[in-house]
XYZ file of C-alpha atoms in Angstrom:
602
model
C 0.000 0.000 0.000
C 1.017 3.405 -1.140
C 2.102 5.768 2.202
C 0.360 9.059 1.586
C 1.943 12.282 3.366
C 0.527 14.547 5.795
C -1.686 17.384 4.074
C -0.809 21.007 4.511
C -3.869 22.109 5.416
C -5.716 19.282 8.220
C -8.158 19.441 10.984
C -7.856 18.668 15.205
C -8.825 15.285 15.561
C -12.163 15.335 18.329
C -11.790 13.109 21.252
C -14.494 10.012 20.536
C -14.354 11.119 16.783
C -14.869 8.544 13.975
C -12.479 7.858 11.149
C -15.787 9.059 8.477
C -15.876 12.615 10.246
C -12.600 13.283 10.154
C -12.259 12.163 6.483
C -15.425 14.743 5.717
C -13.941 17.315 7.546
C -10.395 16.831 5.923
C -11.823 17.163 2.091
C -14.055 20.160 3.233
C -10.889 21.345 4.800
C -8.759 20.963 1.270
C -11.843 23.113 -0.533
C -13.283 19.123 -1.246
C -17.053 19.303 -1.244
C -17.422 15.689 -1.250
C -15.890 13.154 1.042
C -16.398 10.260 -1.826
C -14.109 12.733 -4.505
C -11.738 13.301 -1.319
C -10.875 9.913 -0.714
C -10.471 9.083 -4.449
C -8.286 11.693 -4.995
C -6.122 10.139 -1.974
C -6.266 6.679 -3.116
C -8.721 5.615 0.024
C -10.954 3.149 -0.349
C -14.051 4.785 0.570
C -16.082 1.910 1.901
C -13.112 0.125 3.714
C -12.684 3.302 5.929
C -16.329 2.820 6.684
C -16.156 -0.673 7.703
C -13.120 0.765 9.709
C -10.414 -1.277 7.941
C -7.314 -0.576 10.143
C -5.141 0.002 6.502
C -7.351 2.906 5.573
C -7.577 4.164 8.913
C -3.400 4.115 9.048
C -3.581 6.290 5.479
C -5.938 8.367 6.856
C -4.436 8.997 9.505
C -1.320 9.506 8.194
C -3.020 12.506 5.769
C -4.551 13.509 8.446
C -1.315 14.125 10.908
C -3.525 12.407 13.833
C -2.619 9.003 16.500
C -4.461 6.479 14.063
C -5.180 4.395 17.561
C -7.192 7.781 18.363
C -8.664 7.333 15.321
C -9.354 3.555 15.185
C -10.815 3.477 18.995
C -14.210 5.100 18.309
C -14.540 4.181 14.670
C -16.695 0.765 13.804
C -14.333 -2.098 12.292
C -16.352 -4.726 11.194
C -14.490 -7.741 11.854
C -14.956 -11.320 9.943
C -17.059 -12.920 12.468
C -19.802 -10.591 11.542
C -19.453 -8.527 14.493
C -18.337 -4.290 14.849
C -15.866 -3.583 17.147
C -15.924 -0.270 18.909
C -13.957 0.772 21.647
C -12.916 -2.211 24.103
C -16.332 -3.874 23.146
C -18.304 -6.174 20.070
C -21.152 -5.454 18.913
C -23.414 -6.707 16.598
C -24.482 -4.968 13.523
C -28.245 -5.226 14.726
C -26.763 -2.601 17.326
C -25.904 -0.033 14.980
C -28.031 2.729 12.834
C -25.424 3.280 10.106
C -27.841 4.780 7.154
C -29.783 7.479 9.759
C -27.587 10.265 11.093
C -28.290 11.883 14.867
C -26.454 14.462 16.514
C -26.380 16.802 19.217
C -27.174 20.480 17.588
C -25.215 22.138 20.797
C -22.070 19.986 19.897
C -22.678 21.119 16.293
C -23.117 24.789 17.380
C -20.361 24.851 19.439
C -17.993 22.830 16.619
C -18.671 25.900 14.490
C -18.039 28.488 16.297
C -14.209 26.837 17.047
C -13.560 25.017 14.031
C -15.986 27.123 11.489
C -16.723 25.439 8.202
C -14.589 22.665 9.256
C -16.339 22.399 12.742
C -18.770 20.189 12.865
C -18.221 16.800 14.114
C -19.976 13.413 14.966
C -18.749 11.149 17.577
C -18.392 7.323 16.727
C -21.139 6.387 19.895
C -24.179 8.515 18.118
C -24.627 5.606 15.478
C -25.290 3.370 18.105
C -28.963 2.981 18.572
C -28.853 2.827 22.404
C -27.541 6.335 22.578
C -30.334 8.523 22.244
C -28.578 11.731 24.329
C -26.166 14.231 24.743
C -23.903 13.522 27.888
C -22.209 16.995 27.711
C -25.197 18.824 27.192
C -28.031 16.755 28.650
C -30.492 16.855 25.601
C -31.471 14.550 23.289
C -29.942 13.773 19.909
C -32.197 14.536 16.604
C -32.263 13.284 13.680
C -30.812 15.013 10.310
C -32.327 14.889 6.787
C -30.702 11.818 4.980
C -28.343 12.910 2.179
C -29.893 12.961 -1.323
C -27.207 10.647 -2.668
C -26.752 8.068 -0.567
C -23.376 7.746 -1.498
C -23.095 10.617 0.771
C -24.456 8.822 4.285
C -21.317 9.484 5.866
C -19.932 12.628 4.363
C -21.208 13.942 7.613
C -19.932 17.564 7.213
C -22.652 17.990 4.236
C -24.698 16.169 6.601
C -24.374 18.572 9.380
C -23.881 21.741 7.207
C -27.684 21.296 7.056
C -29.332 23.400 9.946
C -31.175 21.642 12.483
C -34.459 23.225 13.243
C -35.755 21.144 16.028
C -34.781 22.406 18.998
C -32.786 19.331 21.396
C -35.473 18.050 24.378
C -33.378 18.060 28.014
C -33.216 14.660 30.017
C -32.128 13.987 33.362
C -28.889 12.591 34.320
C -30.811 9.706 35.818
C -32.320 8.807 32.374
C -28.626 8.613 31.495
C -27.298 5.712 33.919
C -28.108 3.166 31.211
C -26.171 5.220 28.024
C -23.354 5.687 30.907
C -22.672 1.993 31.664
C -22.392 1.490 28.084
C -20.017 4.013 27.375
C -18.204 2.632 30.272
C -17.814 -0.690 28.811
C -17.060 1.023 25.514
C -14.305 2.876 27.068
C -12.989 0.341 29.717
C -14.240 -3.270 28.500
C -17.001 -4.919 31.080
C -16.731 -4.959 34.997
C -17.426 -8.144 37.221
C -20.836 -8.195 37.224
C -23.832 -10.188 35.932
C -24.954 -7.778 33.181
C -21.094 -6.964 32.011
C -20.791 -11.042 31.680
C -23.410 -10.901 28.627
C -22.504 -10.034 25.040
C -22.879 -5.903 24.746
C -25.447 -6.362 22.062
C -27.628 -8.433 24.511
C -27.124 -6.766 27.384
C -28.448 -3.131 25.872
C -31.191 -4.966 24.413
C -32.330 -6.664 27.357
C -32.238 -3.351 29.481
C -34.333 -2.161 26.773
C -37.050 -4.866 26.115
C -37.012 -5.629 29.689
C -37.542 -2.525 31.400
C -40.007 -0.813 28.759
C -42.138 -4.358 30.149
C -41.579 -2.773 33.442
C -41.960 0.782 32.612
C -44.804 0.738 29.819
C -46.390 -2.382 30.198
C -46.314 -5.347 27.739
C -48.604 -4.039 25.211
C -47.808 -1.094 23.145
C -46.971 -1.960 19.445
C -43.088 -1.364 19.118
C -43.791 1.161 15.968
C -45.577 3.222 18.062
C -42.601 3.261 20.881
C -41.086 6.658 20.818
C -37.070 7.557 21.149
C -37.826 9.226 24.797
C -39.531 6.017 25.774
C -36.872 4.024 24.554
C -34.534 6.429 26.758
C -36.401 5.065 29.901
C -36.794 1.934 29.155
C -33.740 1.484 29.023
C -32.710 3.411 32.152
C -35.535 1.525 33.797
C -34.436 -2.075 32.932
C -30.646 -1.292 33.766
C -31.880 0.012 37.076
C -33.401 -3.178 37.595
C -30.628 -5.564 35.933
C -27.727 -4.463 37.230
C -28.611 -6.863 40.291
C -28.030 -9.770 38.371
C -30.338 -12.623 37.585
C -32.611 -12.954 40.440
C -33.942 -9.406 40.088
C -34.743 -9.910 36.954
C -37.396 -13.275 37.616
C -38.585 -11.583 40.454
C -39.702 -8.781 38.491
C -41.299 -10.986 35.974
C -43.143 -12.708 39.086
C -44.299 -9.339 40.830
C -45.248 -8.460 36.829
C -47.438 -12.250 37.131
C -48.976 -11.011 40.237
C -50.167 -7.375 39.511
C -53.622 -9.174 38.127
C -55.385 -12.869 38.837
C -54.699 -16.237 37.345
C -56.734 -16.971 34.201
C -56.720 -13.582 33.305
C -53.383 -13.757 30.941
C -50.692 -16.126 29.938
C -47.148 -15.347 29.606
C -47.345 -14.172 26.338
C -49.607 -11.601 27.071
C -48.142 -10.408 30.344
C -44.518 -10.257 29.227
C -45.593 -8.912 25.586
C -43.182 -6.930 24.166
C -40.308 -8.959 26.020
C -41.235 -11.847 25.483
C -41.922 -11.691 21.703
C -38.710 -9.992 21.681
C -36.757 -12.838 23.284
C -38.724 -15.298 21.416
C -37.745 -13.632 18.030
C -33.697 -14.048 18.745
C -34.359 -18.103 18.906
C -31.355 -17.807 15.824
C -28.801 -15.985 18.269
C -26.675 -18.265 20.479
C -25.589 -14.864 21.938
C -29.048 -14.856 23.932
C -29.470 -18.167 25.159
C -27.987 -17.337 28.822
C -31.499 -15.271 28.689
C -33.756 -17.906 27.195
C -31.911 -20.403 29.635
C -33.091 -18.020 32.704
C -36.482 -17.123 31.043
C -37.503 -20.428 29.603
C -37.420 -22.465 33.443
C -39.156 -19.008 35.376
C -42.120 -19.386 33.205
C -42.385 -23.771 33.294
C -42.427 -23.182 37.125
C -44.734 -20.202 37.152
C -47.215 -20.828 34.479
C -49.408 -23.572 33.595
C -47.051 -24.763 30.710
C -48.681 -28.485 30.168
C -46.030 -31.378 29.481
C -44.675 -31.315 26.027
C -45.582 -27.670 25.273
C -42.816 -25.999 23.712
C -41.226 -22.457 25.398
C -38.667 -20.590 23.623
C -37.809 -23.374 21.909
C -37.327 -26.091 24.002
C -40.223 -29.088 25.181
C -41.644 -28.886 28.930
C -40.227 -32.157 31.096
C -43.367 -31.888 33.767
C -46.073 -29.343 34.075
C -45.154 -27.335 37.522
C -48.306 -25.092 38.498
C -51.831 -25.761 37.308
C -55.319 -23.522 37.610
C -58.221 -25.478 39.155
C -59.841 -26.828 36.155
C -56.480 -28.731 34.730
C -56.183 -30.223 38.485
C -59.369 -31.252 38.480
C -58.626 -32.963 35.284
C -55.303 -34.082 36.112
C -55.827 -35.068 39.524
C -59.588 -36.323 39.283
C -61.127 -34.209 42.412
C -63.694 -31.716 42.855
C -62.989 -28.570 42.014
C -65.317 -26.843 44.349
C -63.254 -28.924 47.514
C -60.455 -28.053 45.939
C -60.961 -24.104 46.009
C -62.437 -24.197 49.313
C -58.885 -25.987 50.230
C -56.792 -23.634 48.788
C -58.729 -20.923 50.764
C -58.852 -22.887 53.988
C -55.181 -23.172 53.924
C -54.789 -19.336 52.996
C -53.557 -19.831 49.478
C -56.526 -17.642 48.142
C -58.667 -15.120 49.475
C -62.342 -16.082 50.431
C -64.547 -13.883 48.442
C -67.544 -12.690 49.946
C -70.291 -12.992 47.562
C -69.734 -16.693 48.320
C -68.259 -17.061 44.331
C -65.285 -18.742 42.660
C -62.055 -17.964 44.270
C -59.627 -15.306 42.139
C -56.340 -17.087 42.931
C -53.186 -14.366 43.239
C -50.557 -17.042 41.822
C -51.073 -20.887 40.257
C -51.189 -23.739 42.918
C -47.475 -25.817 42.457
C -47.834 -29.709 41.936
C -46.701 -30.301 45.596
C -49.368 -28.011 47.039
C -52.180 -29.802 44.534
C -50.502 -33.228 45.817
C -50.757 -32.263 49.096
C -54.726 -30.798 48.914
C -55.408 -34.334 47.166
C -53.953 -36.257 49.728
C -55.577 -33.858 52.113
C -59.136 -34.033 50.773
C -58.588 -38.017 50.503
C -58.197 -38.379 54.453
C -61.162 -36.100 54.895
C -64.371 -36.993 56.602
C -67.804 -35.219 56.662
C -69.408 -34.299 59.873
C -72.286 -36.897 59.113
C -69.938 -39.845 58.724
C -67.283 -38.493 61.830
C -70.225 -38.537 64.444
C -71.153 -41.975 63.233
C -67.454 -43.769 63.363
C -67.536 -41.828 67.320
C -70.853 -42.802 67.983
C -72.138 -39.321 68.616
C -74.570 -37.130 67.411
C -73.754 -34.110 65.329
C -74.294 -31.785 68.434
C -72.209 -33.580 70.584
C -69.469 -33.198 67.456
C -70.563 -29.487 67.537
C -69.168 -29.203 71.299
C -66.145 -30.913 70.837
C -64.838 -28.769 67.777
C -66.050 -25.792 69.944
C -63.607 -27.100 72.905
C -61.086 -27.774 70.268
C -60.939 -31.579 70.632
C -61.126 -31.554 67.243
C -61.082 -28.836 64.117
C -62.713 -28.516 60.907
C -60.575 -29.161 57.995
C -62.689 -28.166 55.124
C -66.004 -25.964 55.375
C -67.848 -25.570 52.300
C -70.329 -22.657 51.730
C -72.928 -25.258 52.300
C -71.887 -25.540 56.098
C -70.857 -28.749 56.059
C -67.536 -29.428 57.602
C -64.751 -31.951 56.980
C -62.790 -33.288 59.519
C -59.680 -35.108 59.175
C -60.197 -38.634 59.318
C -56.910 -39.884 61.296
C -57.250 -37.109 63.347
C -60.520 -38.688 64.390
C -59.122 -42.177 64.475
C -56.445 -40.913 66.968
C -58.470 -39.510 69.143
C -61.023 -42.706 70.107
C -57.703 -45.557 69.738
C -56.564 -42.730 72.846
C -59.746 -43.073 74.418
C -59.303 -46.962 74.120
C -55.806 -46.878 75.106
C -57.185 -45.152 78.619
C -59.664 -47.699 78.963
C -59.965 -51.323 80.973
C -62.289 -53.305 81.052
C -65.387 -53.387 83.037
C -66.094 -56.412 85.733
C -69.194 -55.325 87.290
C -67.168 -54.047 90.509
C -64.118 -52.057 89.793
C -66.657 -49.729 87.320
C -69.340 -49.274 90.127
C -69.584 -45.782 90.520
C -67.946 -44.863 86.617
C -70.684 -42.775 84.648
C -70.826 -41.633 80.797
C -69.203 -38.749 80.020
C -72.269 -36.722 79.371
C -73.802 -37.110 83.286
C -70.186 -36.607 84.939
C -69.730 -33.296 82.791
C -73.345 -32.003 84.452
C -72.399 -33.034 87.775
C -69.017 -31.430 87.795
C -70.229 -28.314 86.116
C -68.216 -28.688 83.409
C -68.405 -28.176 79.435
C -68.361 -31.820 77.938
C -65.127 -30.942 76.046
C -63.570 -29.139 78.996
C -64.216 -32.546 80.851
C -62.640 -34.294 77.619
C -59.757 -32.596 77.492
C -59.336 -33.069 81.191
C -59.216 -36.849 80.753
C -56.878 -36.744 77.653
C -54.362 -34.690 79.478
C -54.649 -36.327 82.641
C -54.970 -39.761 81.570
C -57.496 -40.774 83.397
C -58.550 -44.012 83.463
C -61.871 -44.778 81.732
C -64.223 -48.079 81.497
C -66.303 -49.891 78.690
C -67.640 -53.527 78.077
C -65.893 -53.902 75.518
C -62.111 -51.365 75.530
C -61.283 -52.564 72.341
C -64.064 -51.937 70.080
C -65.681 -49.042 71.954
C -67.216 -45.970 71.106
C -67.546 -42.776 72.579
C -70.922 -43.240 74.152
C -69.818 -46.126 75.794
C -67.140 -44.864 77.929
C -67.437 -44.666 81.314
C -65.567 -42.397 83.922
C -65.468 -42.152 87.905
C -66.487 -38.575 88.900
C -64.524 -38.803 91.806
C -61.360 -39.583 89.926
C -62.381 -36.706 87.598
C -62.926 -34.305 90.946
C -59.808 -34.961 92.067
C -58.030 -34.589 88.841
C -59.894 -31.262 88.550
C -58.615 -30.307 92.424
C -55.110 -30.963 90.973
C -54.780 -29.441 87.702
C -55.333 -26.401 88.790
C -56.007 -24.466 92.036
C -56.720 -21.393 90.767
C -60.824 -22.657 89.892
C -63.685 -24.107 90.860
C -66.933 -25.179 89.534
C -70.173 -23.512 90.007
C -71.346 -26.046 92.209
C -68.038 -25.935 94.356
C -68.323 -21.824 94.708
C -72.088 -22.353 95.549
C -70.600 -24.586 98.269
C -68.152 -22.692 99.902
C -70.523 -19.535 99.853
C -73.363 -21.518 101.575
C -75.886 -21.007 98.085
C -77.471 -22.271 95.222
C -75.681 -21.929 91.676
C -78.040 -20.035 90.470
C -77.809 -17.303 92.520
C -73.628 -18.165 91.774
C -74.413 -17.281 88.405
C -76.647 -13.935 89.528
C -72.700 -13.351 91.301
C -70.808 -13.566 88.090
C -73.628 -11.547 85.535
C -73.260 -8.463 88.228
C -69.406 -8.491 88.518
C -69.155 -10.139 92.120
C -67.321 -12.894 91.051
C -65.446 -13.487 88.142
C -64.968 -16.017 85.818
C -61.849 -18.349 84.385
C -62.073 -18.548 80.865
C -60.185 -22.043 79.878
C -61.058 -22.431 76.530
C -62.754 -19.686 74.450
C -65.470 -21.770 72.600
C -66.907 -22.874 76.000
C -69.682 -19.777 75.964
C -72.610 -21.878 77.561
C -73.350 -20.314 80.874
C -73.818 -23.841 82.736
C -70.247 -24.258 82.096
C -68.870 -21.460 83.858
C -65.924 -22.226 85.603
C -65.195 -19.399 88.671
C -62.225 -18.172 90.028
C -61.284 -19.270 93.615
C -59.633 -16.308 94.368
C -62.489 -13.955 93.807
C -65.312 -16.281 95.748
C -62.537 -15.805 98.718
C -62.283 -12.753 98.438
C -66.401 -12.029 98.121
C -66.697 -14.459 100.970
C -64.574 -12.087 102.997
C -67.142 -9.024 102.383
C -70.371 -10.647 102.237
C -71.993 -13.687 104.396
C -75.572 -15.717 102.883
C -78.502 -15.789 105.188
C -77.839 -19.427 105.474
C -74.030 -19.303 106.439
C -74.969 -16.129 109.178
C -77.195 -18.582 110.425
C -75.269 -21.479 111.068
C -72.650 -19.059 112.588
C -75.284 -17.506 114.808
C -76.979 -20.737 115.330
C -79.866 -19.606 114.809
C -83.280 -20.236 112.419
C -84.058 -19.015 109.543
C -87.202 -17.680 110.321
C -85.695 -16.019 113.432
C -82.683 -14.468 111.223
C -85.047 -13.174 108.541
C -87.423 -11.477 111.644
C -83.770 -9.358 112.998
C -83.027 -8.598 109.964
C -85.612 -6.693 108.481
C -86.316 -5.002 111.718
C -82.664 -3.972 111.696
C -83.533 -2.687 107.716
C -80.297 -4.133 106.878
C -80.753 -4.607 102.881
C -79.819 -8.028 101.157
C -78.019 -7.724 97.809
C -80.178 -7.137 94.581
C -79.602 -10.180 92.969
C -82.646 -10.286 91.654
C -85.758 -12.798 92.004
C -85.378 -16.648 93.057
C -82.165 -15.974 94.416
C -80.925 -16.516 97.797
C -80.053 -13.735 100.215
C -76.529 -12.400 100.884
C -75.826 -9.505 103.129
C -72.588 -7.409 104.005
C -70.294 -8.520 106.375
C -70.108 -5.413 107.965
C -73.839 -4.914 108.325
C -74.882 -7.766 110.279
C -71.368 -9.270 111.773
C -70.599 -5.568 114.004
């Protein structure tokens, strides 16, 4: 190759300036007024130096008087592989807009007023299309007329010499942080982290795609996408991106979540990304994204087994919506969605309708439900295998002897059926076998709960905990009604477990009354009550603390007790009394009479 000499008259090479200015500006310098005559009056090769061929750029530079690694840095070489390389990076040709010119009018402005005819100047980065602004200036780059001949698309002083009348839209630095990690990578090659590991042309494309999803939503035709969008987009996605994968399928799954099941598919969710992701199936370059894509959506979408996702066949179907487990799994749909709302999965709604499910049920959870609804038993068959009736059930779910599984908007509850079996092989575990003389003074369950006051499930969860010792024809092979227990054994148990209570009858008593006038006590405050287990709320199972009958025994004596301490009638008590006008508390009518200690004791 011929070495050309310097030129007499040449131009300042511009920092980030490509090897086509700086040819334009050299012929326009030399009284050239086309680049295309220029370079074939030098012997250049016209389209070489556009392809950045490192020979031309050497003869160029060497006309030109300038560092031809200057030069070469921010020009585009296209290599063999197919690929550009610009600055420390490669990009694919898909990343460049070589046949539309942009520019910043402030650079070109300024360029003049320095350089004058020969001023103005475009930078290498500005035919990438992921630059959209002006880092000096903070505005937006606009578009020029294209040259009449387009042998002239980079003779960019004729280009430029062309005034620009739209005026150059300001942005904010933080629309910029996107543009400004590319430059960096331009400048310095890519950093450690997940989005530097990608190929330059799929990371800027991602950032793109991905965060106008995120910014814009997945449906807006990408014709109808303006530049300023594609600015923040861009800005958006890197924003979210540059904390590697995870950030990236968490978005998609907060995206999945902003509106019900049913109501979309991936496609239509992800839109514009995915369509865009889907359309690079030909690129190698982007199958780190399909790869982190493609298993996201099997494992968040109904995807059945053998459906195809960005080109590759679903192993297993993951998640499912009610219908296809119903299908799949062969159970009812409506136990089914009253599952998934018993266990908190989905919302009840309160028009009594069809559950909206927030997210797909995973195989494990619809594995789980199925085995769930498979052990279940309804309250018709439970109070049969007991040998109960379904009130007696009623009370012991209320004392939480048992709890209801599944309750359908019919009212009829499900209980779990080895739940149930547990509970009477305990009872029978407890139990020996009656002989007619041990068992004498045992009762059923139901008459030692009245006699001790106590709720039937308070009393059942007495003899569970305490292991009490219970009694039946036939241990083995028993049912509940058949049990038998010893109420003393059960009032002593009581004494023990806690000394802190007492029954009704035991307060009535110690106070020398009846319990109903016990329970005329606890309505008006006197004496208060021990709540053991919140479902107990019939009042004949009150349960009354000791501490406050002592201490209302210590203010206040019944006619009866004064009587026995006086040793005197009734009759006689009654008569001193009243003529004393000493006032018995208003407990109301059919109540026995209490009076104040320190009325009638002085």
């Amino acid at each position: 190759m011929t070495e050309i000499s310097q030129l007499p008259l040449t131009v300042e090479l511009t920092i980030g300036e490509s090897a086509m200015s700086l040819a334009s500006r050299l012929a326009r310098r030399n009284g050239v007024p086309r680049m295309l005559t220029f370079c074939s009056d030098l012997g250049l090769d016209h389209k070489a130096l556009a392809n950045g061929n490192d020979n031309e750029i050497n003869r160029l530079s060497s006309v030109a008087g300038c560092d031809p690694k200057a030069v070469s840095f921010w020009t585009p070489k296209f290599g063999d592989d197919g690929y550009f390389q610009l600055g420390e990076e490669k990009l694919k040709f898909t990343s460049f807009d070589r046949t539309r010119v942009r520019a910043c009018p402030r650079c070109i402005s300024e360029s003049r007023e320095r350089h004058g005819e020969t001023g103005p100047v475009h930078l290498g980065i500005w035919q990438l299309y992921s630059i959209r602004t002006c880092h000096r200036h903070l505005c937006m780059l606009v578009d020029l007329p294209e040259p009449k001949n387009r042998s002239d698309n980079f003779d960019y002083s004729r280009i430029l010499d062309q005034s620009i009348s739209k005026t150059a839209a300001p942005v904010r630095r933080d629309d910029q942080n996107f543009e400004r990690w590319l430059l960096a990578r331009l400048e310095n090659g890519p950093a450690n982290s997940w989005l530097d590991s990608l190929p330059l042309h799929v990371a800027t494309q991602l950032c793109e795609n991905f965060g106008f999803l995120v910014a814009f939503g997945p449906e807006i035709p990408r014709s109808k996408i303006t530049v300023e969008q594609w600015l923040k987009a861009g800005c958006k996605g890197f924003d979210v991106l540059q904390h590697g994968p995870k950030a990236l399928t968490d978005t998609l799954k907060m995206i999945q979540l902003q509106s019900p099941v049913d109501v979309k598919q991936y496609r239509e969710r992800y839109g514009i990304f995915f369509k865009w992701l889907r359309d690079r199936n030909k690129d190698p370059a982007f199958d780190d994204i399909r790869n982190l894509v493609r298993p996201f959506i099997w494992s968040n979408f109904p995807v059945p087994e053998g459906g195809v996702v960005l080109g590759e066949v679903c192993p297993r179907q993951h998640v499912f919506t009610p219908r296809t487990a119903q299908k799949k799994f062969g159970i009812s749909r409506w136990k089914f969605e009253q599952r998934l709302i018993e266990t908190g999965f989905a919302p009840k709604p309160p028009d009594g309708s069809r559950p909206v499910l927030p997210d797909y049920p995973s195989l494990e959870t619809i594995e789980q439900i199925v085995r769930d609804i498979e052990k279940l038993r309804d309250a018709k068959s439970t109070a049969s295998f007991l040998g109960i009736e379904r009130g007696t059930l009623l009370i012991l779910v209320k004392a939480g002897i048992f709890q209801v599984e599944l309750k359908l908007d019919t009212k009829a509850p499900y209980y779990d059926s080895r739940k149930v079996s547990a509970f009477l092989a305990q009872l029978r575990k407890q139990c020996i076998k009656s002989d007619g003389s041990i068992d004498a003074g045992t009762e059923p369950f139901s008459k030692v709960a009245v006699r001790s006051q106590w709720g039937l499930g308070e009393l059942l969860k007495l003899i569970l905990s305490e292991r009490l010792t219970l009694h039946a024809d036939n241990p083995k092979t028993a049912k509940f009604h058949e049990f038998r227990v010893s109420f003393p054994v059960v009032q002593k148990a009581m004494a023990q477990q806690n000394g802190t209570f007492c029954s009704l009858s035991d307060a009535a008593e110690t106070l020398e009354i009846d319990t109903k006038t016990v329970r005329a006590l606890i309505s008006l405050g006197f004496i208060d009550t021990v709540s053991r287990s919140p479902q107990e709320t019939r009042q004949r199972w009150q349960i009354v603390s000791k501490k406050s009958v002592s201490e209302f025994d210590r203010k206040y004596i019944s006619l009866k007790k004064l009587c026995l301490l006086r040793e005197e009638s009734i009759q006689y008590m009654t008569k001193e009394l009243i003529n004393a006008r000493y006032l018995p508390l208003p407990l109301g009518r059919k109540t026995q009479r209490i009076f104040r200690r320190s009325d009638v004791l002085k």
